[in-house]
Amino acid sequence: MKIKKNVYFILSAMPIFFFQVSYVSAQLSLSLKSQVHIQADTIEYLKDQNLVMARGQVHIQQGAVNLYADNIRYDTDSQDIQADGHVVWQDGSQTVEMESLNYNMRIKKGKAFNIKTTVPPWITIGSEVDIEKDKIVIKNAVATTCDYSPEYQHYHLETDKITIYSGDYLVAENVVFYIGKVPVFYFPFFVKAIHDVRTPFSFQTGSTSVLGNYLLLTNNYLFNPTNYGALYTDYFSKKGIGIGFRNEFALNEYSAFSLYFYGIEEKDTGKFRYESRLRGLWAVSSSLQGRVEADLPGDSFFSSDYSVARRDPSLVSTQREYDISTTLTRQQYTLGVLFRRQLLADPNDLTGTNFIDSFINLPQVNFSLFPQPLMDKNFIKYDLTLNADHTYTQANGFYVSHLTGDFGLSESKVFLKTQTFYTRMDLNETFQDVSDVGVTQGAGASGSTNSLNVSSTWAGRWSEFYTTNATYSFSKKLNNLLPTDPADGISANLLSAYMEFTAGSLIRARTSTSYDFTVQGVQGAKLNYVNQQFYFTPLPQFDYLAIVDYSVQANAIKDFNSVLDYKSTKDLWRFRISGNYVDPNVSNTGYVNQGVFPPETPTFEIAGEVDLALFTNYRISALETYDCTNAVFESRSISLYRDLHDWEAQIGYSNDPTNGEQLFFTLNLKALPGRPLSVSDQQLQNLNGIRNQGLTGTASQFQ
């Protein structure tokens, strides 16, 4: 029997009263008890043999598994499938193209031949593949990110076997790395996260006056998606060989551990120099987390001497620090405890290896209650911050205990639909048990200090193009004044404001200044500089900005910065020129040393940058900074970039007063750009999930 288009046919446990052979034309969906759905141009069902023969644009679907082919033979009893002709198998994020496939839908296992699998950005081909529920095993495989034909590929990996686990990472055995057709490296074992964005390896070369010529090599490794890192092997012609590593280990979604070390035994001095960091984040629940960190530089000069080789630039070589903290976060409050020991480099130690105690917290406790309705949810709100610490400082030489409480009231009102007024007032109480060294009265002495703080902001939107903002801040000590404090105890009395004009993306202009009521004396600068910012973008290819600081007292410009940027529509070229003018004789109190000393010469610098696309795959960039006052070039840099399809290379030269002359070369895989391997402060803040509404004082350091 032949049934025309738009016929819907269901096989179920109920008896089937049809002829033994049935033909059904396009867009037929066949649904079995096993939840297998079939669509094809024609379907032939052999009832006595429990066979379905589908031809033409065949699609079989079961859960997340989709199978496409020109022809499919399906045994409804055993659920065996034989497919051939443009076969495509998909399971979640995994896609495999092949010539033929034998697959069982019940146990989700199969075998395919002459396959091509794509899990962006990787492309893998192989002679044979075994498909299982949670992995794919490809034999005699070739993997690359270059989508050119094999004879023109920039690089590829040949391996005996590649195992892809659940679309997350792959394991390769007996790997040979080819650049073009030339074998370069051999790896007996290679593991890579498929969706990881780290470069498998990278190197950089250059030269500095301290290190000489250098070569930096980074090899990333991965044991599994939660345990990975990098090995560093560097050569310096003047210093020798530097070796380091970093390892990241994740316990769960919230808990991570990071270990970093880099060291070198210098051949010219015989000294072993190093830097290291241990950082960990643990979590009992989504609201209770903790952090452990130790920053351990070997000497205070490591940062400056080995700036090009440092893989953790956030480390400060002049400081050693040990931190342990715990944070409890709830809907309405946060509670934190911090233990910290900080050692600074001894300025009298020429070797830089002596670090002395500068600051110790044993402990510091913080509690912050977020703004809560005082009487009505739309009326005044209150917030509370409490701090306690037992602190050692080098200046005192002993521990001092502090207790601080801050209670604030705030209110925000909207009027005239476009005007908002927000104000906050708080009372602050501070107590310490022991006087600071050399202080017999005031806030540095034992006892308590009270202060009053008020802040008000008026934000107005007068039209679609014009907005204003004014903020007034006031702070006054109520008792226990220091000898250096003003007699009235007022430490802050400042009014700041700005107005802004905006016309879409075409023009933006902002004028801002501030007025300090606490400044005393004829030479006092009550009125700060008037700052003017102007941005102009008439075309996507053209933009201009100018920033000026103007002194009303001197009736003169303090500094002026201007940048002009122009580029082609298809980014074939880019031109940028900037100027920077500074007059050291102008201040916000008037002219400096007027009539006493000869005035200093104002400085004016010009910087020009050119970026050009050369041919198809080359781009050259040059930057020059010229000191017009002294008629000398201050700094310059030039680089040549080469697009290698899936790779990119860059060679460059720079010369500036800070770092001197440098020559560098880098090679990077574009599909997998490099990224730092560390648990960053931002990541820790995100994982902790600490809310910062209403936090004051030292509360923010627990973020």
PDB file of N, CA, C and O in Angstrom, residues 41-68:
ATOM      1  N   ASP A  41      11.747  10.635   3.503  1.00  0.00           N
ATOM      2  CA  ASP A  41      10.949  10.802   2.280  1.00  0.00           C
ATOM      3  C   ASP A  41      10.027   9.599   2.087  1.00  0.00           C
ATOM      4  O   ASP A  41       8.839   9.748   1.794  1.00  0.00           O
ATOM      5  N   THR A  42      10.579   8.390   2.239  1.00  0.00           N
ATOM      6  CA  THR A  42       9.775   7.161   2.153  1.00  0.00           C
ATOM      7  C   THR A  42      10.181   6.221   3.268  1.00  0.00           C
ATOM      8  O   THR A  42      11.357   6.154   3.648  1.00  0.00           O
ATOM      9  N   ILE A  43       9.205   5.505   3.815  1.00  0.00           N
ATOM     10  CA  ILE A  43       9.453   4.531   4.873  1.00  0.00           C
ATOM     11  C   ILE A  43       8.787   3.221   4.478  1.00  0.00           C
ATOM     12  O   ILE A  43       7.607   3.191   4.118  1.00  0.00           O
ATOM     13  N   GLU A  44       9.532   2.138   4.549  1.00  0.00           N
ATOM     14  CA  GLU A  44       9.013   0.800   4.263  1.00  0.00           C
ATOM     15  C   GLU A  44       9.054  -0.012   5.554  1.00  0.00           C
ATOM     16  O   GLU A  44      10.126  -0.205   6.142  1.00  0.00           O
ATOM     17  N   TYR A  45       7.869  -0.507   5.984  1.00  0.00           N
ATOM     18  CA  TYR A  45       7.784  -1.268   7.216  1.00  0.00           C
ATOM     19  C   TYR A  45       7.504  -2.735   6.911  1.00  0.00           C
ATOM     20  O   TYR A  45       6.490  -3.071   6.292  1.00  0.00           O
ATOM     21  N   LEU A  46       8.426  -3.639   7.338  1.00  0.00           N
ATOM     22  CA  LEU A  46       8.287  -5.085   7.161  1.00  0.00           C
ATOM     23  C   LEU A  46       7.859  -5.667   8.506  1.00  0.00           C
ATOM     24  O   LEU A  46       8.685  -5.919   9.390  1.00  0.00           O
ATOM     25  N   LYS A  47       6.541  -5.885   8.641  1.00  0.00           N
ATOM     26  CA  LYS A  47       6.002  -6.259   9.936  1.00  0.00           C
ATOM     27  C   LYS A  47       6.527  -7.588  10.440  1.00  0.00           C
ATOM     28  O   LYS A  47       6.902  -7.724  11.606  1.00  0.00           O
ATOM     29  N   ASP A  48       6.574  -8.596   9.576  1.00  0.00           N
ATOM     30  CA  ASP A  48       6.976  -9.918  10.024  1.00  0.00           C
ATOM     31  C   ASP A  48       8.447  -9.975  10.407  1.00  0.00           C
ATOM     32  O   ASP A  48       8.877 -10.846  11.151  1.00  0.00           O
ATOM     33  N   GLN A  49       9.256  -9.042   9.923  1.00  0.00           N
ATOM     34  CA  GLN A  49      10.685  -9.022  10.237  1.00  0.00           C
ATOM     35  C   GLN A  49      11.040  -7.926  11.247  1.00  0.00           C
ATOM     36  O   GLN A  49      12.210  -7.783  11.619  1.00  0.00           O
ATOM     37  N   ASN A  50      10.052  -7.146  11.682  1.00  0.00           N
ATOM     38  CA  ASN A  50      10.285  -6.038  12.610  1.00  0.00           C
ATOM     39  C   ASN A  50      11.350  -5.081  12.081  1.00  0.00           C
ATOM     40  O   ASN A  50      12.237  -4.634  12.809  1.00  0.00           O
ATOM     41  N   LEU A  51      11.243  -4.757  10.788  1.00  0.00           N
ATOM     42  CA  LEU A  51      12.234  -3.893  10.155  1.00  0.00           C
ATOM     43  C   LEU A  51      11.559  -2.648   9.596  1.00  0.00           C
ATOM     44  O   LEU A  51      10.438  -2.701   9.076  1.00  0.00           O
ATOM     45  N   VAL A  52      12.279  -1.518   9.712  1.00  0.00           N
ATOM     46  CA  VAL A  52      11.869  -0.273   9.079  1.00  0.00           C
ATOM     47  C   VAL A  52      12.991   0.134   8.138  1.00  0.00           C
ATOM     48  O   VAL A  52      14.152   0.268   8.545  1.00  0.00           O
ATOM     49  N   MET A  53      12.650   0.318   6.849  1.00  0.00           N
ATOM     50  CA  MET A  53      13.614   0.761   5.845  1.00  0.00           C
ATOM     51  C   MET A  53      13.230   2.190   5.460  1.00  0.00           C
ATOM     52  O   MET A  53      12.159   2.422   4.901  1.00  0.00           O
ATOM     53  N   ALA A  54      14.100   3.160   5.774  1.00  0.00           N
ATOM     54  CA  ALA A  54      13.819   4.568   5.486  1.00  0.00           C
ATOM     55  C   ALA A  54      14.828   5.076   4.467  1.00  0.00           C
ATOM     56  O   ALA A  54      16.024   4.772   4.544  1.00  0.00           O
ATOM     57  N   ARG A  55      14.332   5.883   3.528  1.00  0.00           N
ATOM     58  CA  ARG A  55      15.191   6.390   2.456  1.00  0.00           C
ATOM     59  C   ARG A  55      14.892   7.873   2.221  1.00  0.00           C
ATOM     60  O   ARG A  55      13.744   8.292   2.268  1.00  0.00           O
ATOM     61  N   GLY A  56      15.974   8.634   1.980  1.00  0.00           N
ATOM     62  CA  GLY A  56      15.837  10.036   1.609  1.00  0.00           C
ATOM     63  C   GLY A  56      15.612  10.960   2.795  1.00  0.00           C
ATOM     64  O   GLY A  56      14.548  10.931   3.387  1.00  0.00           O
ATOM     65  N   GLN A  57      16.621  11.758   3.156  1.00  0.00           N
ATOM     66  CA  GLN A  57      16.530  12.738   4.240  1.00  0.00           C
ATOM     67  C   GLN A  57      15.994  12.110   5.523  1.00  0.00           C
ATOM     68  O   GLN A  57      15.073  12.626   6.155  1.00  0.00           O
ATOM     69  N   VAL A  58      16.605  10.993   5.903  1.00  0.00           N
ATOM     70  CA  VAL A  58      16.146  10.259   7.074  1.00  0.00           C
ATOM     71  C   VAL A  58      16.609  10.963   8.349  1.00  0.00           C
ATOM     72  O   VAL A  58      17.758  11.396   8.467  1.00  0.00           O
ATOM     73  N   HIS A  59      15.703  11.073   9.330  1.00  0.00           N
ATOM     74  CA  HIS A  59      16.021  11.652  10.639  1.00  0.00           C
ATOM     75  C   HIS A  59      15.428  10.753  11.708  1.00  0.00           C
ATOM     76  O   HIS A  59      14.214  10.549  11.765  1.00  0.00           O
ATOM     77  N   ILE A  60      16.283  10.183  12.576  1.00  0.00           N
ATOM     78  CA  ILE A  60      15.853   9.377  13.711  1.00  0.00           C
ATOM     79  C   ILE A  60      16.243  10.119  14.984  1.00  0.00           C
ATOM     80  O   ILE A  60      17.382  10.565  15.129  1.00  0.00           O
ATOM     81  N   GLN A  61      15.297  10.240  15.907  1.00  0.00           N
ATOM     82  CA  GLN A  61      15.532  10.981  17.147  1.00  0.00           C
ATOM     83  C   GLN A  61      15.075  10.173  18.341  1.00  0.00           C
ATOM     84  O   GLN A  61      13.990   9.594  18.353  1.00  0.00           O
ATOM     85  N   GLN A  62      15.941  10.120  19.371  1.00  0.00           N
ATOM     86  CA  GLN A  62      15.607   9.489  20.643  1.00  0.00           C
ATOM     87  C   GLN A  62      16.269  10.313  21.749  1.00  0.00           C
ATOM     88  O   GLN A  62      17.484  10.300  21.911  1.00  0.00           O
ATOM     89  N   GLY A  63      15.483  11.060  22.494  1.00  0.00           N
ATOM     90  CA  GLY A  63      16.039  11.928  23.528  1.00  0.00           C
ATOM     91  C   GLY A  63      16.936  12.984  22.919  1.00  0.00           C
ATOM     92  O   GLY A  63      16.544  13.731  22.018  1.00  0.00           O
ATOM     93  N   ALA A  64      18.207  13.053  23.406  1.00  0.00           N
ATOM     94  CA  ALA A  64      19.160  14.039  22.908  1.00  0.00           C
ATOM     95  C   ALA A  64      19.936  13.540  21.691  1.00  0.00           C
ATOM     96  O   ALA A  64      20.728  14.273  21.112  1.00  0.00           O
ATOM     97  N   VAL A  65      19.711  12.274  21.300  1.00  0.00           N
ATOM     98  CA  VAL A  65      20.438  11.682  20.174  1.00  0.00           C
ATOM     99  C   VAL A  65      19.648  11.902  18.886  1.00  0.00           C
ATOM    100  O   VAL A  65      18.453  11.587  18.815  1.00  0.00           O
ATOM    101  N   ASN A  66      20.321  12.452  17.874  1.00  0.00           N
ATOM    102  CA  ASN A  66      19.729  12.657  16.552  1.00  0.00           C
ATOM    103  C   ASN A  66      20.633  12.012  15.512  1.00  0.00           C
ATOM    104  O   ASN A  66      21.862  12.170  15.553  1.00  0.00           O
ATOM    105  N   LEU A  67      20.029  11.291  14.576  1.00  0.00           N
ATOM    106  CA  LEU A  67      20.776  10.611  13.527  1.00  0.00           C
ATOM    107  C   LEU A  67      20.171  10.968  12.173  1.00  0.00           C
ATOM    108  O   LEU A  67      18.955  10.870  11.979  1.00  0.00           O
ATOM    109  N   TYR A  68      21.046  11.422  11.245  1.00  0.00           N
ATOM    110  CA  TYR A  68      20.620  11.794   9.901  1.00  0.00           C
ATOM    111  C   TYR A  68      21.394  10.940   8.893  1.00  0.00           C
ATOM    112  O   TYR A  68      22.577  10.649   9.097  1.00  0.00           O
TER     113      TYR A  68
END
